[in-house]
Amino acid sequence: MECWDTIADYAFRSIGYGPRLLPRTDFTLCQQFTLIGSGMIWNIYFGALALCTGFILAVAVAMGKASQNPWLRKPSELFIFIFRGSPLFIQFFFAYFFFQSLKSVSPFFGPFSSAALGALIVLFLNTAAYSAQIFYGALRSIPKGDLEAADAYGMSGLPKFRRITFPTMLRLAWPGYTNEAIFLFHATTLVFFSGFPARQQGGDALYYANYFADKTFNPFVPYPIVAFYFILLTLVVIGLFGLMNRYLNRHLPQDARKKLRIRPQIIR
Amino acid sequence: MFSFCTDPSTLDSWRWMACYLTTGKHMSLYWSFGTVLLLLAITAPVALAFGFAGATAARSRIAPLRWIGKGYTAIVRGVPDIAFFLFFVIALDQAFEYLRHKVKCPGWDQPIRQGNDFIVCAEAKLPLGNAAQWLHEVYGFSLAVLTFAIVFGAFAANVLFGAMRAVPRAQIETAEAYGLNQRQTFWRILVPQMWVYALPGLSNLWMVLIKATPLLFLLGVEDIVYWARELGGTKTPQFTDYPHVDWRMWYFLFLLIFYLGFTKLSETVLDRIMLRLTHGQATSGGEAQRKAA
Amino acid sequence: MKSILLGTVALALTSVAAFAGSHSVVRMGTEGAYPPYNFLNDDGEVDGFEREVGDEMCARAELTCEWVTNEWDSIIPNLVSGNYDTIIAGMSITDERDEVIDFTQDYFPPTASAYVAASADADLMGGVVAAQSATIQAGYVASTGAALIEFATPEETIAAVRAGEADAVLADRDYLAPLVDASGGELVFVGDPVPLGGGVGMGLRESDGEMLAKFDAAITSMKEDGTLNALLIKWFGEDTQTY
């Protein structure tokens, strides 16, 4: 029964609700599960928001990279290269530095050096670059016939993009994009670990695991708990993306639908 | 390093810089680039071997072997690599010492876990307690390589598993028609043919591996990020001949350039390999080459 | 107490043969990033107060010592798992740590932590206070009214105060003092020092009772003949506490 009290107290500790002080002695397994689970709120927050916003930018950048116009193509290529070519670890470092110095320009930029906004922006740009590369690859493998058929029907411009190019691209890119989503969630563990400071002892799952490993001097309990939560999260992501995959391929006969195979195409 | 470096506080900025960049500590930074490259060079083939073993196991007809193969890839890939690195090295180290202990000291009557302590007999220690420091470092480095290889081996296993399935069925059937047995089909047809399908995934994995190296310091290897942080931090005149303010920005910029350059180089090389592998293959890439010729 | 003592004696008797073989080199684990206690000098070698104290202790205990560095976060797990034999890293003796490892007597007297801020009127109890994560200071700030902001390295806590991210930083006074001196008035000590921790001692595995006794004896003799005081003054200045 005690465990329920712990859950009631600490379930939302990571976002500032609950006792001010973390448990400091006599650590129970229940406390570890609760607090690390509470930290997962941050991982899901970063992952889900960066994925949604990053998606839009990724489509735009992929179109830019595939475009004939060098003024669109070159910046898109550079953007993809820089964010895919450097470790996220270093991106966080620079972003934090950069947002710090913006703060002295105007107080408006104050919130940017907090993890909730600053780290989200980095993850957003990062996932946009990785997804853009996937979408670009998919754009290039759209069957020629599909596009010719669209031309033959007299489609052009926006209708052609909306009805032919975009859905086909999405369908082709979806397995790769699923991987990107999984690895984006994994990458969120870096936020408090290297880049941004934790306030009021509210951090992500790894932050609390670190806290417990430090207090109990036993790394063999908290880190496997993090691993456990992430395996669950990964399964959920695969499930949701699998549903979307079914929807995208709904026009195909049942046995021709490619099963979603998770291949590691991108991580950082 | 240079003869004029005896009293840096009197030097002009150019000479000061020359002395500063050649201190013993900076030499360690330069060496650590070698460490990182060496680690990549060793990890890549070892991870590939793990991946190959994992993929073969996952395809096996023997159910337990298949479960091991699939379980390995699924679990390791589901966990963020940092969480893995944070406890796995110590676990691996203890596992090795435990095994050696069982073999070398059967007569040991004390418990191995005494409270929090992990105690094995002196002969089972890895490396031996009185070994030279470089042996300790080599051992630590090998553990890091092994950890990286296990993590990335799971990803490689997944790529290779997919690649083995992508080899056209007709090619396997042809081999069977020629009377090759299962083993021959596997080694003479499937394995040589799968690389072209595996390469895009593997090259991506290589890029990822490069970008995971900043996490090496978690595994106890003094890597480039470790030294960049150490060197870049504010230095007060009390503890160094070369005081400076917070210069981490510049050191990290240097690292950024290194990583971007290395990525670019890898991309170029991998593109070439892809070009060679697609030659004569029944893929769209191979078809394009055929038409161009 | 008696049973612990007996246990130690028994262990010492059984392990004396092994001791000669395995501990012919004692590996001293430190962080190398906490001047003046321990840091890497320009040649990349471990230097500082603890280096000198450690070398002197080893000489007195007639042990051959070797210095290794390890991340602060995993410094205790690596000790108990046997990757080195001692921790000599400015580690305050606390009850929590004492449950897991053993400490020698302190070789650095219990000192105060202090707040440093960019201006003298910083709000220490209601403002934002930075501390290195997983330190006793972080635990203390969390229990005051201040908003705690944690960083992985001490370096970053100072950078946060300079950048205005945090109003003040709480850390060991001896770590802050040289930084305040070198900042030319940019950073100042604020408020009263806070007594935290029980002095700094050397950490050893609980099963290494014999080595603990040797180092303890070495520290006692260094305290008696004034060597330790001389080192304290050399590294921490004239007005530091001595024995």
Coordinates of C-alpha atoms in Angstrom, one line a residue, chain A residues 103-232:
Chain A
K103 CA 19.6 36.2 -23.5
S104 CA 21.9 39.2 -23.1
V105 CA 20.4 40.7 -26.3
S106 CA 16.9 40.7 -25.2
P107 CA 15.0 39.2 -22.2
F108 CA 12.6 37.8 -24.7
F109 CA 15.0 35.0 -25.3
G110 CA 15.1 34.0 -21.6
P111 CA 13.0 30.9 -21.9
F112 CA 15.2 29.6 -24.8
S113 CA 17.9 28.5 -22.4
S114 CA 15.5 26.3 -20.5
A115 CA 15.4 22.6 -21.5
A116 CA 11.6 22.8 -22.2
L117 CA 12.1 25.1 -25.1
G118 CA 15.8 25.2 -26.0
A119 CA 16.3 21.5 -26.1
L120 CA 13.1 21.1 -28.0
I121 CA 14.3 23.4 -30.7
V122 CA 17.5 21.4 -31.1
L123 CA 15.7 18.1 -31.3
F124 CA 13.2 19.7 -33.7
L125 CA 16.0 20.8 -36.1
N126 CA 17.8 17.5 -35.6
T127 CA 14.9 15.3 -36.4
A128 CA 13.9 17.5 -39.3
A129 CA 17.3 17.0 -40.9
Y130 CA 17.2 13.2 -40.5
S131 CA 13.6 12.9 -41.6
A132 CA 14.3 15.2 -44.6
Q133 CA 17.0 12.8 -45.8
I134 CA 14.6 9.9 -45.5
F135 CA 11.8 11.8 -47.4
Y136 CA 14.3 12.9 -50.0
G137 CA 15.3 9.3 -50.6
A138 CA 11.6 8.4 -50.9
L139 CA 10.9 11.3 -53.3
R140 CA 13.6 10.0 -55.6
S141 CA 12.1 6.5 -55.6
I142 CA 8.5 7.5 -56.5
P143 CA 7.7 5.4 -59.5
K144 CA 8.1 7.4 -62.7
G145 CA 4.8 6.1 -64.0
D146 CA 2.8 7.6 -61.1
L147 CA 4.0 11.0 -61.9
E148 CA 3.4 10.6 -65.6
A149 CA -0.1 9.4 -64.9
A150 CA -0.7 12.5 -62.8
D151 CA 0.5 14.7 -65.7
A152 CA -1.8 12.8 -68.1
Y153 CA -4.8 13.6 -65.9
G154 CA -3.8 17.2 -66.1
M155 CA -2.8 17.6 -62.5
S156 CA 0.0 20.0 -61.7
G157 CA 1.2 22.1 -58.9
L158 CA -0.5 21.7 -55.5
P159 CA -3.1 19.1 -56.5
K160 CA -0.4 16.9 -57.9
F161 CA 1.7 17.2 -54.8
R162 CA -1.2 16.7 -52.4
R163 CA -2.7 13.8 -54.2
I164 CA 0.2 12.0 -55.8
T165 CA 3.7 13.0 -54.7
F166 CA 3.1 13.5 -51.0
P167 CA 1.1 10.3 -50.2
T168 CA 3.5 8.1 -52.3
M169 CA 6.5 9.7 -50.6
L170 CA 5.1 9.1 -47.2
R171 CA 4.3 5.5 -48.0
L172 CA 7.7 4.8 -49.2
A173 CA 9.4 6.7 -46.4
W174 CA 7.3 5.3 -43.6
P175 CA 9.5 2.3 -42.4
G176 CA 12.5 4.5 -42.3
Y177 CA 10.6 7.3 -40.6
T178 CA 9.4 4.8 -37.9
N179 CA 13.0 4.2 -37.1
E180 CA 13.7 7.9 -36.9
A181 CA 10.9 8.3 -34.4
I182 CA 12.3 5.5 -32.2
F183 CA 15.7 6.9 -32.2
L184 CA 14.5 10.4 -31.6
F185 CA 12.9 9.2 -28.4
H186 CA 16.2 7.6 -27.4
A187 CA 18.0 10.8 -28.2
T188 CA 15.8 12.7 -25.7
T189 CA 17.8 11.1 -22.9
L190 CA 20.7 13.3 -23.9
V191 CA 18.9 16.6 -23.0
F192 CA 19.6 16.7 -19.3
F193 CA 22.6 14.4 -19.5
S194 CA 24.8 16.8 -21.4
G195 CA 23.1 19.9 -22.6
F196 CA 20.6 21.6 -20.5
P197 CA 20.5 22.0 -16.7
A198 CA 17.7 20.4 -14.7
R199 CA 15.7 22.8 -12.5
Q200 CA 14.3 22.0 -9.1
Q201 CA 15.4 18.4 -9.7
G202 CA 12.9 17.9 -12.4
G203 CA 14.5 15.9 -15.2
D204 CA 13.9 13.1 -17.6
A205 CA 14.1 9.3 -16.9
L206 CA 17.9 9.2 -17.2
Y207 CA 18.2 12.1 -14.9
Y208 CA 16.4 10.3 -12.1
A209 CA 18.2 7.0 -12.9
N210 CA 21.4 9.0 -12.5
Y211 CA 20.2 10.4 -9.2
F212 CA 19.4 6.9 -7.8
A213 CA 22.6 5.4 -9.1
D214 CA 24.5 8.2 -7.4
K215 CA 22.6 7.8 -4.1
T216 CA 22.6 4.0 -3.9
F217 CA 25.9 3.5 -5.6
N218 CA 24.4 0.7 -7.5
P219 CA 24.0 1.2 -11.3
F220 CA 22.4 -2.2 -11.8
V221 CA 18.9 -1.2 -10.7
P222 CA 18.0 2.2 -12.0
Y223 CA 19.5 2.0 -15.5
P224 CA 17.8 -1.3 -16.3
I225 CA 14.6 0.4 -15.2
V226 CA 15.2 3.1 -17.8
A227 CA 15.8 0.4 -20.3
F228 CA 12.5 -1.3 -19.4
Y229 CA 10.5 1.9 -19.8
F230 CA 12.2 2.6 -23.2
I231 CA 11.5 -0.9 -24.5
L232 CA 7.8 -0.2 -23.6

